[in-house]
């Protein structure tokens, strides 16, 4: 089946649904999702959404939010972008409230001048400014926006559909480089379909699945970044991969993230012998930015030969812990850990892609009529390290900005015909083991050589292995029918190559990129930009 629409949105998280709902009052939209609409990273975001909502509550300010973001980002953030996002935080949060997201309220009644919302504080933030719905904020946002999208007559939600590649005028030998559609694999029928569109928005999330250990869901395979790069978009800062310091260390539940809000409420990081260690690394202790905390945990584990470190909130009142962190309490209890009585074993895991497809403040990419929103995009907000809870904010602010810009130019664009996908020269594969083997090799290579701490030699080894794997997979892709596993592996190999190239270009250690061969900061530093 082939489709035609005004706007195709690839990805159904906070970024994609904010954009879809912003467009749907005036135009037809198709939202594409690899699995169910709720399978992406938004659904798993525990902490919340950062923003200065009401400065009458305390001495917080937009200027303080900007400053905290730039400090956490290793002063590699684009200050105009940070200001743009921080100033639009109030409207973004109000839109979520108006949409029905149930953010937690204060226990005591607020005065007329005060905000009624209970706010968390997380690492890198100088004030409490994190709006949250208990410890499952992302889930609340995802479910609220998905319900609105499903009810809207102008939004068609295509679940279990994998985008394969963008179709541009350049690829078809036509003038310019304008996006006109996409090839899509229907995972239920295993047939490739075409979608023609006036505008396309990539809202596909990050690429943390490129690492062996990640707290991200299965769908985080860098699809949008890879597709955009192949189509001719620049990408930036892909060497900055954020490793969340605290994920549950347990064979029964390896990918479960433990929100930074735990440390915001006083949880302490400890060695196996029960002693604290963050005082040896940063005066902000457990509230230091994520890059510092992750490296500290990694260093302690290697120094002691330990499998994990520990996060302890058991000294707090049990009812406080259960009220503010019910999801974490129940999840840990299922694997035999009562967090009100004992510390939680933790390890760092790949969590967030701070770089991505280069966009402006309307979310426009280098290709005409192609937009990118959310984790797959590089706006300049995150710099060398993302400040906690700025990611959901970025999704909503840029989703709204993209919707406004697309609606202004809707009448300027035209639908173009795209040729059907040609499967006449390919066959079904009887060697699926090749995909599985290469998949594991890539992710282990990235974890071992391009992880929390890097060296020039490790990066060279990683690049050599990636080049060999890309050659194998390209041959496989050319001869056999596409499958979801093949498409994701192809995209992750492209993204892995981009990450390593970017890491090789940066001759310093800054934020999330730590290279033992270049331990110091460069005096004049900027974003790492790759042209395809």
Tab-separated table of C-alpha atoms in Angstrom, residues 12-373:
chain	number	residue	atom	x	y	z
A	12	UNK	CA	5.949	8.854	17.719
A	13	UNK	CA	7.552	10.150	20.923
A	14	UNK	CA	7.201	13.585	22.510
A	15	UNK	CA	8.860	15.305	19.526
A	16	UNK	CA	6.777	13.611	16.840
A	17	UNK	CA	3.445	13.877	18.624
A	18	UNK	CA	3.970	17.520	19.629
A	19	UNK	CA	4.601	18.300	15.962
A	20	UNK	CA	1.666	16.164	14.775
A	21	UNK	CA	-0.805	17.781	17.164
A	22	UNK	CA	0.498	21.221	16.200
A	23	UNK	CA	-0.141	20.525	12.510
A	24	UNK	CA	-3.325	18.491	12.651
A	25	UNK	CA	-5.777	21.358	13.103
A	26	UNK	CA	-4.916	22.572	9.611
A	27	UNK	CA	-3.490	19.654	7.636
A	28	UNK	CA	-3.222	15.878	7.226
A	29	UNK	CA	-0.404	14.064	9.008
A	30	UNK	CA	0.985	10.510	9.021
A	31	UNK	CA	2.967	9.465	12.094
A	32	UNK	CA	5.217	6.458	11.621
A	33	UNK	CA	6.245	4.166	14.492
A	34	UNK	CA	8.572	1.145	14.336
A	35	UNK	CA	6.633	-0.700	17.010
A	36	UNK	CA	3.671	0.581	19.006
A	37	UNK	CA	3.379	4.344	19.369
A	38	UNK	CA	4.596	4.138	22.980
A	39	UNK	CA	7.760	2.093	22.340
A	40	UNK	CA	10.242	4.991	22.176
A	41	UNK	CA	12.459	6.691	24.738
A	42	UNK	CA	9.864	9.259	25.836
A	43	UNK	CA	7.849	6.503	27.493
A	44	UNK	CA	10.833	5.567	29.678
A	45	UNK	CA	11.862	9.067	30.798
A	46	UNK	CA	11.542	9.065	34.566
A	47	UNK	CA	12.876	12.403	35.761
A	48	UNK	CA	10.800	15.125	34.149
A	49	UNK	CA	10.901	18.296	32.082
A	50	UNK	CA	13.007	21.271	33.147
A	51	UNK	CA	11.829	24.860	32.935
A	52	UNK	CA	11.430	28.104	34.835
A	53	UNK	CA	7.651	28.320	35.072
A	54	UNK	CA	7.021	30.823	37.851
A	55	UNK	CA	9.913	32.934	39.142
A	56	UNK	CA	7.764	34.252	41.999
A	57	UNK	CA	8.270	30.945	43.830
A	58	UNK	CA	11.964	31.478	44.614
A	59	UNK	CA	15.065	33.099	43.186
A	60	UNK	CA	15.208	30.873	40.107
A	61	UNK	CA	15.386	32.596	36.730
A	62	UNK	CA	15.668	31.938	33.001
A	63	UNK	CA	19.225	33.282	33.240
A	64	UNK	CA	20.036	30.639	35.872
A	65	UNK	CA	18.598	27.863	33.660
A	66	UNK	CA	20.735	29.134	30.768
A	67	UNK	CA	23.831	29.236	32.967
A	68	UNK	CA	23.269	25.710	34.338
A	69	UNK	CA	22.776	24.357	30.799
A	70	UNK	CA	25.989	25.955	29.519
A	71	UNK	CA	28.048	24.777	32.500
A	72	UNK	CA	26.781	21.197	32.145
A	73	UNK	CA	27.430	21.389	28.388
A	74	UNK	CA	31.112	22.137	28.899
A	75	UNK	CA	30.571	25.633	27.453
A	76	UNK	CA	30.058	24.084	24.039
A	77	UNK	CA	26.345	24.950	23.904
A	78	UNK	CA	25.026	27.461	21.403
A	79	UNK	CA	24.001	30.262	23.763
A	80	UNK	CA	21.315	31.654	21.433
A	81	UNK	CA	19.742	28.207	21.242
A	82	UNK	CA	19.887	27.762	25.023
A	83	UNK	CA	18.215	31.150	25.479
A	84	UNK	CA	15.556	30.263	22.886
A	85	UNK	CA	14.699	26.994	24.645
A	86	UNK	CA	14.791	28.407	28.183
A	87	UNK	CA	12.546	31.342	27.252
A	88	UNK	CA	10.015	29.001	25.634
A	89	UNK	CA	9.982	26.540	28.557
A	90	UNK	CA	6.960	28.130	30.261
A	91	UNK	CA	4.788	27.904	27.132
A	92	UNK	CA	5.928	24.327	26.421
A	93	UNK	CA	5.100	23.171	29.946
A	94	UNK	CA	1.781	25.040	29.920
A	95	UNK	CA	0.860	23.304	26.638
A	96	UNK	CA	1.525	19.920	28.263
A	97	UNK	CA	-0.568	20.915	31.276
A	98	UNK	CA	-3.402	22.069	29.008
A	99	UNK	CA	-3.097	18.785	27.081
A	100	UNK	CA	-3.746	16.878	30.307
A	101	UNK	CA	-0.322	15.755	31.551
A	102	UNK	CA	-0.772	15.157	35.321
A	103	UNK	CA	2.312	16.829	36.815
A	104	UNK	CA	2.660	16.369	40.583
A	105	UNK	CA	1.240	19.088	42.814
A	106	UNK	CA	2.643	20.375	46.078
A	107	UNK	CA	1.311	18.765	49.225
A	108	UNK	CA	0.645	22.150	50.814
A	109	UNK	CA	-1.724	24.635	49.172
A	110	UNK	CA	0.105	27.249	47.110
A	111	UNK	CA	-0.626	30.976	47.353
A	112	UNK	CA	-2.005	32.842	44.343
A	113	UNK	CA	1.495	33.991	43.364
A	114	UNK	CA	3.081	30.560	43.649
A	115	UNK	CA	3.111	27.648	41.233
A	116	UNK	CA	1.052	24.732	42.611
A	117	UNK	CA	3.487	22.146	41.171
A	118	UNK	CA	6.005	20.061	43.086
A	119	UNK	CA	9.431	20.434	41.497
A	120	UNK	CA	12.460	18.139	41.638
A	121	UNK	CA	16.104	19.163	41.493
A	122	UNK	CA	18.583	17.070	39.501
A	123	UNK	CA	22.336	17.021	38.857
A	124	UNK	CA	23.691	20.230	37.346
A	125	UNK	CA	20.610	22.299	38.276
A	126	UNK	CA	21.056	25.153	40.757
A	127	UNK	CA	17.345	25.182	41.630
A	128	UNK	CA	14.282	22.965	41.813
A	129	UNK	CA	12.744	23.360	38.356
A	130	UNK	CA	11.910	19.822	37.203
A	131	UNK	CA	8.200	19.224	36.560
A	132	UNK	CA	7.406	15.552	37.058
A	133	UNK	CA	4.623	13.004	37.303
A	134	UNK	CA	5.942	10.872	40.161
A	135	UNK	CA	8.901	9.001	38.603
A	136	UNK	CA	7.229	8.194	35.276
A	137	UNK	CA	6.960	11.620	33.645
A	138	UNK	CA	7.750	10.382	30.157
A	139	UNK	CA	5.091	7.698	30.378
A	140	UNK	CA	2.496	10.275	31.413
A	141	UNK	CA	3.460	12.593	28.544
A	142	UNK	CA	3.551	9.735	26.035
A	143	UNK	CA	0.159	8.326	27.035
A	144	UNK	CA	-1.478	11.769	27.090
A	145	UNK	CA	-0.209	12.833	23.653
A	146	UNK	CA	-0.792	9.391	22.096
A	147	UNK	CA	-4.424	9.422	23.231
A	148	UNK	CA	-4.917	12.872	21.689
A	149	UNK	CA	-3.267	11.771	18.435
A	150	UNK	CA	-5.356	8.600	18.156
A	151	UNK	CA	-8.546	10.639	18.499
A	152	UNK	CA	-7.593	13.295	15.965
A	153	UNK	CA	-9.223	12.818	12.532
A	154	UNK	CA	-6.286	14.400	10.681
A	155	UNK	CA	-3.624	12.127	12.202
A	156	UNK	CA	-2.980	8.655	10.778
A	157	UNK	CA	-0.793	6.549	13.049
A	158	UNK	CA	1.074	3.785	11.207
A	159	UNK	CA	2.551	1.437	13.811
A	160	UNK	CA	5.003	-1.394	13.059
A	161	UNK	CA	6.462	0.498	10.097
A	162	UNK	CA	10.227	0.950	9.630
A	163	UNK	CA	11.498	3.869	7.568
A	164	UNK	CA	14.166	2.598	5.166
A	165	UNK	CA	15.405	5.714	3.374
A	166	UNK	CA	14.377	9.212	2.421
A	167	UNK	CA	13.584	9.967	-1.211
A	168	UNK	CA	14.976	13.281	-2.459
A	169	UNK	CA	14.974	15.033	-5.809
A	170	UNK	CA	18.768	14.626	-5.905
A	171	UNK	CA	18.462	10.829	-5.574
A	172	UNK	CA	16.044	10.816	-8.508
A	173	UNK	CA	18.359	12.963	-10.650
A	174	UNK	CA	16.086	16.011	-10.403
A	175	UNK	CA	17.187	19.603	-9.678
A	176	UNK	CA	17.930	20.699	-6.101
A	177	UNK	CA	17.848	18.565	-2.993
A	178	UNK	CA	14.256	18.514	-1.732
A	179	UNK	CA	12.744	15.662	0.259
A	180	UNK	CA	9.621	14.241	-1.406
A	181	UNK	CA	8.938	10.980	0.396
A	182	UNK	CA	10.251	7.841	2.035
A	183	UNK	CA	10.440	4.101	1.548
A	184	UNK	CA	8.948	2.232	4.487
A	185	UNK	CA	8.956	-1.426	5.527
A	186	UNK	CA	5.619	-2.694	6.817
A	187	UNK	CA	6.803	-5.097	9.511
A	188	UNK	CA	3.460	-6.932	9.561
A	189	UNK	CA	3.397	-7.743	5.836
A	190	UNK	CA	7.174	-7.593	5.155
A	191	UNK	CA	6.411	-5.455	2.074
A	192	UNK	CA	8.029	-2.109	1.263
A	193	UNK	CA	5.592	0.786	0.859
A	194	UNK	CA	6.081	4.348	-0.388
A	195	UNK	CA	4.896	7.529	1.297
A	196	UNK	CA	4.874	10.759	-0.712
A	197	UNK	CA	4.829	13.937	1.370
A	198	UNK	CA	5.259	17.694	1.049
A	199	UNK	CA	7.211	17.768	4.309
A	200	UNK	CA	9.000	15.124	6.357
A	201	UNK	CA	10.103	15.387	9.989
A	202	UNK	CA	12.592	13.012	11.561
A	203	UNK	CA	11.666	12.481	15.219
A	204	UNK	CA	13.391	9.117	15.587
A	205	UNK	CA	15.247	9.535	18.871
A	206	UNK	CA	18.862	8.675	19.572
A	207	UNK	CA	21.372	5.963	18.802
A	208	UNK	CA	22.328	4.449	22.158
A	209	UNK	CA	21.599	0.951	20.879
A	210	UNK	CA	24.993	1.198	19.194
A	211	UNK	CA	26.423	0.298	22.630
A	212	UNK	CA	26.388	-3.112	24.302
A	213	UNK	CA	24.858	-1.708	27.494
A	214	UNK	CA	22.113	0.901	27.256
A	215	UNK	CA	19.089	1.929	29.281
A	216	UNK	CA	17.296	2.931	26.073
A	217	UNK	CA	14.530	0.888	24.444
A	218	UNK	CA	15.128	-1.434	21.490
A	219	UNK	CA	14.050	1.194	18.940
A	220	UNK	CA	16.950	3.608	19.665
A	221	UNK	CA	19.000	2.646	16.617
A	222	UNK	CA	19.892	6.033	15.131
A	223	UNK	CA	17.606	5.614	12.112
A	224	UNK	CA	16.893	9.292	11.501
A	225	UNK	CA	20.517	10.370	11.867
A	226	UNK	CA	21.690	7.697	9.423
A	227	UNK	CA	18.943	8.394	6.879
A	228	UNK	CA	19.552	12.148	6.984
A	229	UNK	CA	23.323	11.726	6.622
A	230	UNK	CA	22.892	9.409	3.635
A	231	UNK	CA	20.530	11.954	2.072
A	232	UNK	CA	23.013	14.814	2.407
A	233	UNK	CA	22.516	16.446	5.838
A	234	UNK	CA	25.356	17.584	8.034
A	235	UNK	CA	25.619	16.101	11.508
A	236	UNK	CA	27.351	17.578	14.550
A	237	UNK	CA	28.809	16.620	17.939
A	238	UNK	CA	28.230	12.893	17.553
A	239	UNK	CA	31.223	12.113	19.793
A	240	UNK	CA	29.182	13.217	22.795
A	241	UNK	CA	27.294	10.130	23.946
A	242	UNK	CA	25.835	10.521	27.398
A	243	UNK	CA	26.172	7.564	29.737
A	244	UNK	CA	23.584	7.668	32.492
A	245	UNK	CA	25.506	7.111	35.737
A	246	UNK	CA	22.901	4.973	37.461
A	247	UNK	CA	21.190	1.999	35.870
A	248	UNK	CA	20.202	-1.065	37.832
A	249	UNK	CA	22.907	-3.746	37.920
A	250	UNK	CA	20.893	-6.957	37.851
A	251	UNK	CA	20.800	-9.848	35.370
A	252	UNK	CA	17.007	-9.932	35.586
A	253	UNK	CA	16.577	-6.266	34.626
A	254	UNK	CA	19.705	-4.922	32.946
A	255	UNK	CA	18.291	-1.848	31.194
A	256	UNK	CA	16.365	-0.156	34.003
A	257	UNK	CA	17.349	3.469	34.592
A	258	UNK	CA	17.345	5.009	38.071
A	259	UNK	CA	16.342	8.653	37.752
A	260	UNK	CA	18.706	11.428	38.725
A	261	UNK	CA	15.911	12.757	40.925
A	262	UNK	CA	16.943	10.092	43.470
A	263	UNK	CA	20.233	11.935	43.922
A	264	UNK	CA	18.316	15.219	43.847
A	265	UNK	CA	16.442	13.985	46.922
A	266	UNK	CA	19.648	13.011	48.723
A	267	UNK	CA	20.571	9.501	47.502
A	268	UNK	CA	24.295	8.822	47.965
A	269	UNK	CA	26.775	6.957	45.764
A	270	UNK	CA	28.812	4.388	47.668
A	271	UNK	CA	31.519	1.802	47.171
A	272	UNK	CA	30.832	-1.865	47.999
A	273	UNK	CA	32.223	-1.226	51.513
A	274	UNK	CA	29.623	1.477	52.124
A	275	UNK	CA	31.933	4.517	51.896
A	276	UNK	CA	31.018	7.506	49.732
A	277	UNK	CA	33.357	8.563	46.899
A	278	UNK	CA	31.963	11.575	45.004
A	279	UNK	CA	33.806	13.942	47.348
A	280	UNK	CA	37.005	12.726	45.639
A	281	UNK	CA	35.792	13.918	42.227
A	282	UNK	CA	33.619	17.026	42.493
A	283	UNK	CA	32.531	19.499	45.167
A	284	UNK	CA	28.919	19.111	43.995
A	285	UNK	CA	29.079	15.461	45.081
A	286	UNK	CA	26.142	13.399	43.756
A	287	UNK	CA	24.649	16.493	42.098
A	288	UNK	CA	27.555	16.959	39.684
A	289	UNK	CA	26.635	16.712	35.972
A	290	UNK	CA	26.227	13.253	34.490
A	291	UNK	CA	29.549	13.105	32.640
A	292	UNK	CA	31.478	13.670	35.876
A	293	UNK	CA	29.402	11.198	37.886
A	294	UNK	CA	29.590	8.489	35.188
A	295	UNK	CA	33.393	8.806	34.930
A	296	UNK	CA	33.707	8.695	38.720
A	297	UNK	CA	31.692	5.459	38.905
A	298	UNK	CA	33.632	3.972	35.986
A	299	UNK	CA	36.944	4.889	37.636
A	300	UNK	CA	35.935	3.417	41.006
A	301	UNK	CA	34.795	0.163	39.381
A	302	UNK	CA	38.079	-0.207	37.469
A	303	UNK	CA	40.213	0.806	40.464
A	304	UNK	CA	38.543	-1.726	42.778
A	305	UNK	CA	37.855	-4.409	40.157
A	306	UNK	CA	34.203	-4.166	41.187
A	307	UNK	CA	31.229	-5.169	39.049
A	308	UNK	CA	29.156	-2.240	40.279
A	309	UNK	CA	28.826	0.658	42.714
A	310	UNK	CA	25.792	1.440	44.899
A	311	UNK	CA	23.125	4.134	45.188
A	312	UNK	CA	21.673	4.493	48.669
A	313	UNK	CA	18.427	6.250	49.612
A	314	UNK	CA	17.536	3.784	52.372
A	315	UNK	CA	18.176	6.376	55.106
A	316	UNK	CA	15.096	8.338	53.965
A	317	UNK	CA	11.655	7.635	55.429
A	318	UNK	CA	10.134	4.626	53.592
A	319	UNK	CA	6.878	6.473	52.892
A	320	UNK	CA	8.785	9.358	51.285
A	321	UNK	CA	10.622	6.964	48.968
A	322	UNK	CA	7.464	5.064	48.009
A	323	UNK	CA	5.530	8.280	47.348
A	324	UNK	CA	8.125	9.986	45.153
A	325	UNK	CA	9.627	6.936	43.447
A	326	UNK	CA	6.878	4.306	43.219
A	327	UNK	CA	7.990	2.883	39.855
A	328	UNK	CA	11.582	2.399	41.001
A	329	UNK	CA	10.460	0.960	44.338
A	330	UNK	CA	8.180	-1.622	42.702
A	331	UNK	CA	10.625	-2.491	39.910
A	332	UNK	CA	13.502	-3.095	42.331
A	333	UNK	CA	11.256	-5.054	44.683
A	334	UNK	CA	10.492	-7.466	41.829
A	335	UNK	CA	14.189	-8.415	41.650
A	336	UNK	CA	14.540	-8.711	45.424
A	337	UNK	CA	15.851	-5.231	46.299
A	338	UNK	CA	13.930	-3.168	48.852
A	339	UNK	CA	15.382	0.306	48.275
A	340	UNK	CA	13.980	1.529	51.629
A	341	UNK	CA	16.253	-0.975	53.382
A	342	UNK	CA	19.400	-1.434	51.274
A	343	UNK	CA	21.499	0.307	48.592
A	344	UNK	CA	20.820	-0.333	44.895
A	345	UNK	CA	23.616	-1.894	42.767
A	346	UNK	CA	24.275	0.405	39.785
A	347	UNK	CA	26.435	0.759	36.660
A	348	UNK	CA	26.578	3.438	33.930
A	349	UNK	CA	24.899	2.713	30.575
A	350	UNK	CA	24.570	4.526	27.240
A	351	UNK	CA	21.652	6.895	27.541
A	352	UNK	CA	21.488	9.958	25.263
A	353	UNK	CA	22.883	11.141	21.932
A	354	UNK	CA	23.849	14.796	22.421
A	355	UNK	CA	24.725	15.348	18.762
A	356	UNK	CA	22.674	14.726	15.652
A	357	UNK	CA	21.286	16.238	12.466
A	358	UNK	CA	22.069	19.948	12.243
A	359	UNK	CA	18.953	22.132	12.407
A	360	UNK	CA	18.042	25.791	12.927
A	361	UNK	CA	15.547	27.152	15.460
A	362	UNK	CA	12.682	26.159	13.161
A	363	UNK	CA	14.047	22.570	13.185
A	364	UNK	CA	14.975	22.787	9.473
A	365	UNK	CA	17.808	20.601	8.161
A	366	UNK	CA	20.101	21.168	5.154
A	367	UNK	CA	17.545	19.502	2.858
A	368	UNK	CA	14.545	21.499	1.721
A	369	UNK	CA	11.279	20.531	3.486
A	370	UNK	CA	13.087	18.083	5.816
A	371	UNK	CA	12.933	18.771	9.564
A	372	UNK	CA	14.447	17.020	12.582
A	373	UNK	CA	13.162	17.298	16.151
